[in-house]
Short mmCIF file of C-alpha atoms in Angstrom, two decimals:
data_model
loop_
_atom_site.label_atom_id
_atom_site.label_comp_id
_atom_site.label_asym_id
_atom_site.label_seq_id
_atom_site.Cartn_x
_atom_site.Cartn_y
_atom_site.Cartn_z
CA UNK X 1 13.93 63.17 -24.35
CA UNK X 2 17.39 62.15 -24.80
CA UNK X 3 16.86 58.37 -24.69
CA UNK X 4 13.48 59.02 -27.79
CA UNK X 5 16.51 60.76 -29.78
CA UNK X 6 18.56 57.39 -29.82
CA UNK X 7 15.90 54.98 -30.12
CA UNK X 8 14.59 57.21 -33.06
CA UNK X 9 18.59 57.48 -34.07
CA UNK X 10 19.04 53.35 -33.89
CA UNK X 11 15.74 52.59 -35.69
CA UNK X 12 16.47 55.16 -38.75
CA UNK X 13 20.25 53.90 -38.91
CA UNK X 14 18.49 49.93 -39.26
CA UNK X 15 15.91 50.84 -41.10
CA UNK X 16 18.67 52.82 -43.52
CA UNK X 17 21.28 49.53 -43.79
CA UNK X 18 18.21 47.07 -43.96
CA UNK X 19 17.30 49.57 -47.53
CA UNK X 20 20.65 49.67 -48.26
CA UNK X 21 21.02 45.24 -48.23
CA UNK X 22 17.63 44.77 -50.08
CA UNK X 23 18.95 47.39 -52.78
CA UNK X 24 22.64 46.07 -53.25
CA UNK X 25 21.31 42.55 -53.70
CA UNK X 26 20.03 43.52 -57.08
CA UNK X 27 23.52 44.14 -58.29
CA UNK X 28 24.47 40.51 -59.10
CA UNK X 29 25.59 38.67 -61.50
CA UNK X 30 23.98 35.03 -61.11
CA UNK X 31 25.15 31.79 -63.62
CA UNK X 32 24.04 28.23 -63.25
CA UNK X 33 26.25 25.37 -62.24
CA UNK X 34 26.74 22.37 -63.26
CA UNK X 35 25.52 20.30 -60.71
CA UNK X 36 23.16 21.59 -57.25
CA UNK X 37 21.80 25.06 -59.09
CA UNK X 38 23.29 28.34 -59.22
CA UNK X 39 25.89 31.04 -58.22
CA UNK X 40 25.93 34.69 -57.55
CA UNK X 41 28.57 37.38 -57.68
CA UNK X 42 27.17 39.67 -55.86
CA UNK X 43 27.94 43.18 -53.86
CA UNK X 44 25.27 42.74 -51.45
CA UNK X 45 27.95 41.35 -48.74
CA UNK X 46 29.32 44.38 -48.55
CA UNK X 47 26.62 46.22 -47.21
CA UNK X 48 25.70 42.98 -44.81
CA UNK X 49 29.38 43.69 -43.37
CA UNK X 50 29.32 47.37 -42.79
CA UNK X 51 25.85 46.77 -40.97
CA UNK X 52 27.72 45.05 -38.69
CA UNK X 53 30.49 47.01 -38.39
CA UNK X 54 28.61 50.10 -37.97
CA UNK X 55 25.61 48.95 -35.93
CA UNK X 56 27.21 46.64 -34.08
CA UNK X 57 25.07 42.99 -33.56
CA UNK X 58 21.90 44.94 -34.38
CA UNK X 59 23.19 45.19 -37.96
CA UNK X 60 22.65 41.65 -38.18
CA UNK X 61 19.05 42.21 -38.46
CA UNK X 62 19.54 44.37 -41.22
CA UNK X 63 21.90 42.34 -43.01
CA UNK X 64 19.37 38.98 -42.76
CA UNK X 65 15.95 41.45 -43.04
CA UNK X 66 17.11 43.18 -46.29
CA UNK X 67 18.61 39.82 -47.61
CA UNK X 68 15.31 37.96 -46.88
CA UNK X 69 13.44 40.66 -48.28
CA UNK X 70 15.24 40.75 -51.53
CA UNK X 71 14.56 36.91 -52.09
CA UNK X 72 11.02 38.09 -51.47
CA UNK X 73 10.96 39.61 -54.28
CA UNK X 74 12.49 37.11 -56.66
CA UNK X 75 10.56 33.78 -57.41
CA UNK X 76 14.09 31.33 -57.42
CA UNK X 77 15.55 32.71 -53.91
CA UNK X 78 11.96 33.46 -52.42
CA UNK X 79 11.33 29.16 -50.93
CA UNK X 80 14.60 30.15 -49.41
CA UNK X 81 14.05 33.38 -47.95
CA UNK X 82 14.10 32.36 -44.39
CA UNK X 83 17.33 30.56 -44.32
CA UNK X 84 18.84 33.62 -46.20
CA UNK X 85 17.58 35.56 -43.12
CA UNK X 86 19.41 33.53 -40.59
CA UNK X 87 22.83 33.13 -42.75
CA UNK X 88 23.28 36.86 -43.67
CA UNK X 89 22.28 37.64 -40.46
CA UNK X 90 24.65 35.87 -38.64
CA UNK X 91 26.82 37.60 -41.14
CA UNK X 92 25.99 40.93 -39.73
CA UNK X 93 26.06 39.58 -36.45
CA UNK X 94 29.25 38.38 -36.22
CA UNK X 95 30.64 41.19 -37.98
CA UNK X 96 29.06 43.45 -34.85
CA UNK X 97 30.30 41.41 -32.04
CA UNK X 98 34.06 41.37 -33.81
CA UNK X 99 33.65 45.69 -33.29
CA UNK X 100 34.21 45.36 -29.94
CA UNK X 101 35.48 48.98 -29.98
CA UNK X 102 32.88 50.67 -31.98
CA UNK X 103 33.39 54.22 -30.64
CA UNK X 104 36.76 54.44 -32.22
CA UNK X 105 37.26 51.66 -34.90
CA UNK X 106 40.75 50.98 -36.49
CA UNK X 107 40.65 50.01 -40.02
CA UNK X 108 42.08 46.65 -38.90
CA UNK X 109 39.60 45.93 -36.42
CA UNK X 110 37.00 46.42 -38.89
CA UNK X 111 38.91 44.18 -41.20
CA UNK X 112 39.14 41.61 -38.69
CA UNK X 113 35.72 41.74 -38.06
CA UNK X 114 34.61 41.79 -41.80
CA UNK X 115 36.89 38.91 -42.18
CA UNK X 116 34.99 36.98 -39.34
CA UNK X 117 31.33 37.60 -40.51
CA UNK X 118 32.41 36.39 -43.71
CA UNK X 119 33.65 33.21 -42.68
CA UNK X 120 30.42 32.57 -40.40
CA UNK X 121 28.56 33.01 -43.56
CA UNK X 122 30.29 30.88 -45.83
CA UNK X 123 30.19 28.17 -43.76
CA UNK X 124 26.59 28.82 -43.23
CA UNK X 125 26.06 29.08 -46.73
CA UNK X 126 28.20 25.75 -48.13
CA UNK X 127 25.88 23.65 -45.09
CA UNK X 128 23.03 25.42 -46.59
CA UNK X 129 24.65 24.27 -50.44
CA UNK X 130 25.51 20.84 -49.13
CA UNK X 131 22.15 19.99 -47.39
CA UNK X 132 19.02 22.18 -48.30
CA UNK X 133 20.33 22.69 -52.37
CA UNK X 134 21.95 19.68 -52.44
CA UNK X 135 20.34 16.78 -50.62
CA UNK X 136 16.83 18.21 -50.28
CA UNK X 137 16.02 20.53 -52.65
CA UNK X 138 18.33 18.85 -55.40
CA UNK X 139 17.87 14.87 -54.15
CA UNK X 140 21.65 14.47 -54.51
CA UNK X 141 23.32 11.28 -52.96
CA UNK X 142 26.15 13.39 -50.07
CA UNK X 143 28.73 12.49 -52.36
CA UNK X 144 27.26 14.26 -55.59
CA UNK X 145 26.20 17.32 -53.18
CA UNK X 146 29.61 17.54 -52.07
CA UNK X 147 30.84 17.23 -55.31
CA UNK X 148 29.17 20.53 -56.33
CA UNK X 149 30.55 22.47 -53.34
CA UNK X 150 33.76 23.29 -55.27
CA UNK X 151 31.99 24.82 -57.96
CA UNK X 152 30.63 27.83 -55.67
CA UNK X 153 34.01 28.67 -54.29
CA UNK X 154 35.06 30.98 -57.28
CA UNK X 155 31.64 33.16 -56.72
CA UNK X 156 32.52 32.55 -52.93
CA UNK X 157 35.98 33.73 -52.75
CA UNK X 158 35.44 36.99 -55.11
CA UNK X 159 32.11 38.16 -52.70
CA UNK X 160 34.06 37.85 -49.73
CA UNK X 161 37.24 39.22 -50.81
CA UNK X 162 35.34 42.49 -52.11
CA UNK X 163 33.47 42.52 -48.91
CA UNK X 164 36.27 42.21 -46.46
CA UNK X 165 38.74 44.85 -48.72
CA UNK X 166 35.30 47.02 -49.22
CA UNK X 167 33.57 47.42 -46.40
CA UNK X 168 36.13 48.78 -43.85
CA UNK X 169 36.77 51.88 -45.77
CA UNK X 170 33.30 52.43 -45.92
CA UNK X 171 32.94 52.13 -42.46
CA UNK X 172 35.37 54.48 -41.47
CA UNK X 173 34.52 56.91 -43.80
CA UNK X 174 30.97 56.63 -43.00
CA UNK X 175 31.69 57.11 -39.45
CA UNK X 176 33.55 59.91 -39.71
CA UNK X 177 30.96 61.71 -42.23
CA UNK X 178 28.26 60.72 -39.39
CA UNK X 179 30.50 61.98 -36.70
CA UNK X 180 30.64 65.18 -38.51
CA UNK X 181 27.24 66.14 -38.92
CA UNK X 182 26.65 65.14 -35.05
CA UNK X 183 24.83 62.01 -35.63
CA UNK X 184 25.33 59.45 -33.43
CA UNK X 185 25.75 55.65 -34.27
CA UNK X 186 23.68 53.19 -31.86
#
């Protein structure tokens, strides 16, 4: 009976931070660039974090699930959808095996580990920038797709910097509301 109770408890909590991705992607701000397409500033990496640091690596699948699902839903990220699963979930991923201590996370452990599954995205998502938009996608010689790497690094640096200064808090707090009402975190 007790082992039902956490499975049930571990599938609601992913199924909750898998909503909670697809529903923060909307809040974005995307512009066109210059050269190799477009930029986002988005919030969404601040839920993709805190699945990760609450969840632990499990919260990678919600982070790359919800992601994917959002470019579902939108005709210029949908082609894409699959490689947005793998890079935000390695986001979440990362993020969960950096909270090694999940029972009793320090706020800089969790910004450690934010830190971390930021990084493994980015470079993830310049590769991604550099080979699928660029090369690919774009037909850009390396050195034009290169180029057009240092215009995403504004958009870049602001979405990780409000996702590593974010999504600690929101973890503890979270944590501590959950701990409250007896709920326990996988």
């Amino acid at each position: 009976m007790e082992q039902n109770k956490r499975n049930i408890n571990k599938l609601t909590m992913l199924g909750m931070m898998t909503a909670l991705v697809f529903v923060s992607n909307y809040l974005r701000v995307t512009m066109p660039i210059a050269i190799g397409g477009r930029t986002s500033f988005t919030l969404a990496n601040i839920m993709c974090c805190l699945s990760g640091l609450l969840l632990g690596p499990v919260g990678g699948a919600a982070s790359g699930v919800g992601s994917a699902l959002y470019d579902l839903t939108n005709p210029a990220y949908a082609p894409e959808c699959w490689i947005t699963l793998i890079t935000k979930g390695v986001m979440g991923l990362v993020a969960g095996l950096a909270m090694a201590d999940r029972e009793e996370p320090k706020y800089g452990r969790c910004t450690v580990a934010a830190a971390l599954g930021c990084v493994a995205y980015y470079i993830l998502y310049f590769f991604k920038s550099f080979a699928y938009d660029g090369l690919l996608m774009g037909g850009l010689t390396a050195a034009t797709a290169a180029a057009a790497l240092p215009l995403k690094i504004p958009a870049s640096l602001f979405n990780g910097a409000v996702a590593i200064l974010l999504s600690p808090p929101l973890c503890l707090a979270l944590r501590h509301a959950l701990k409250r009402a007896h709920i326990q975190l996988p």
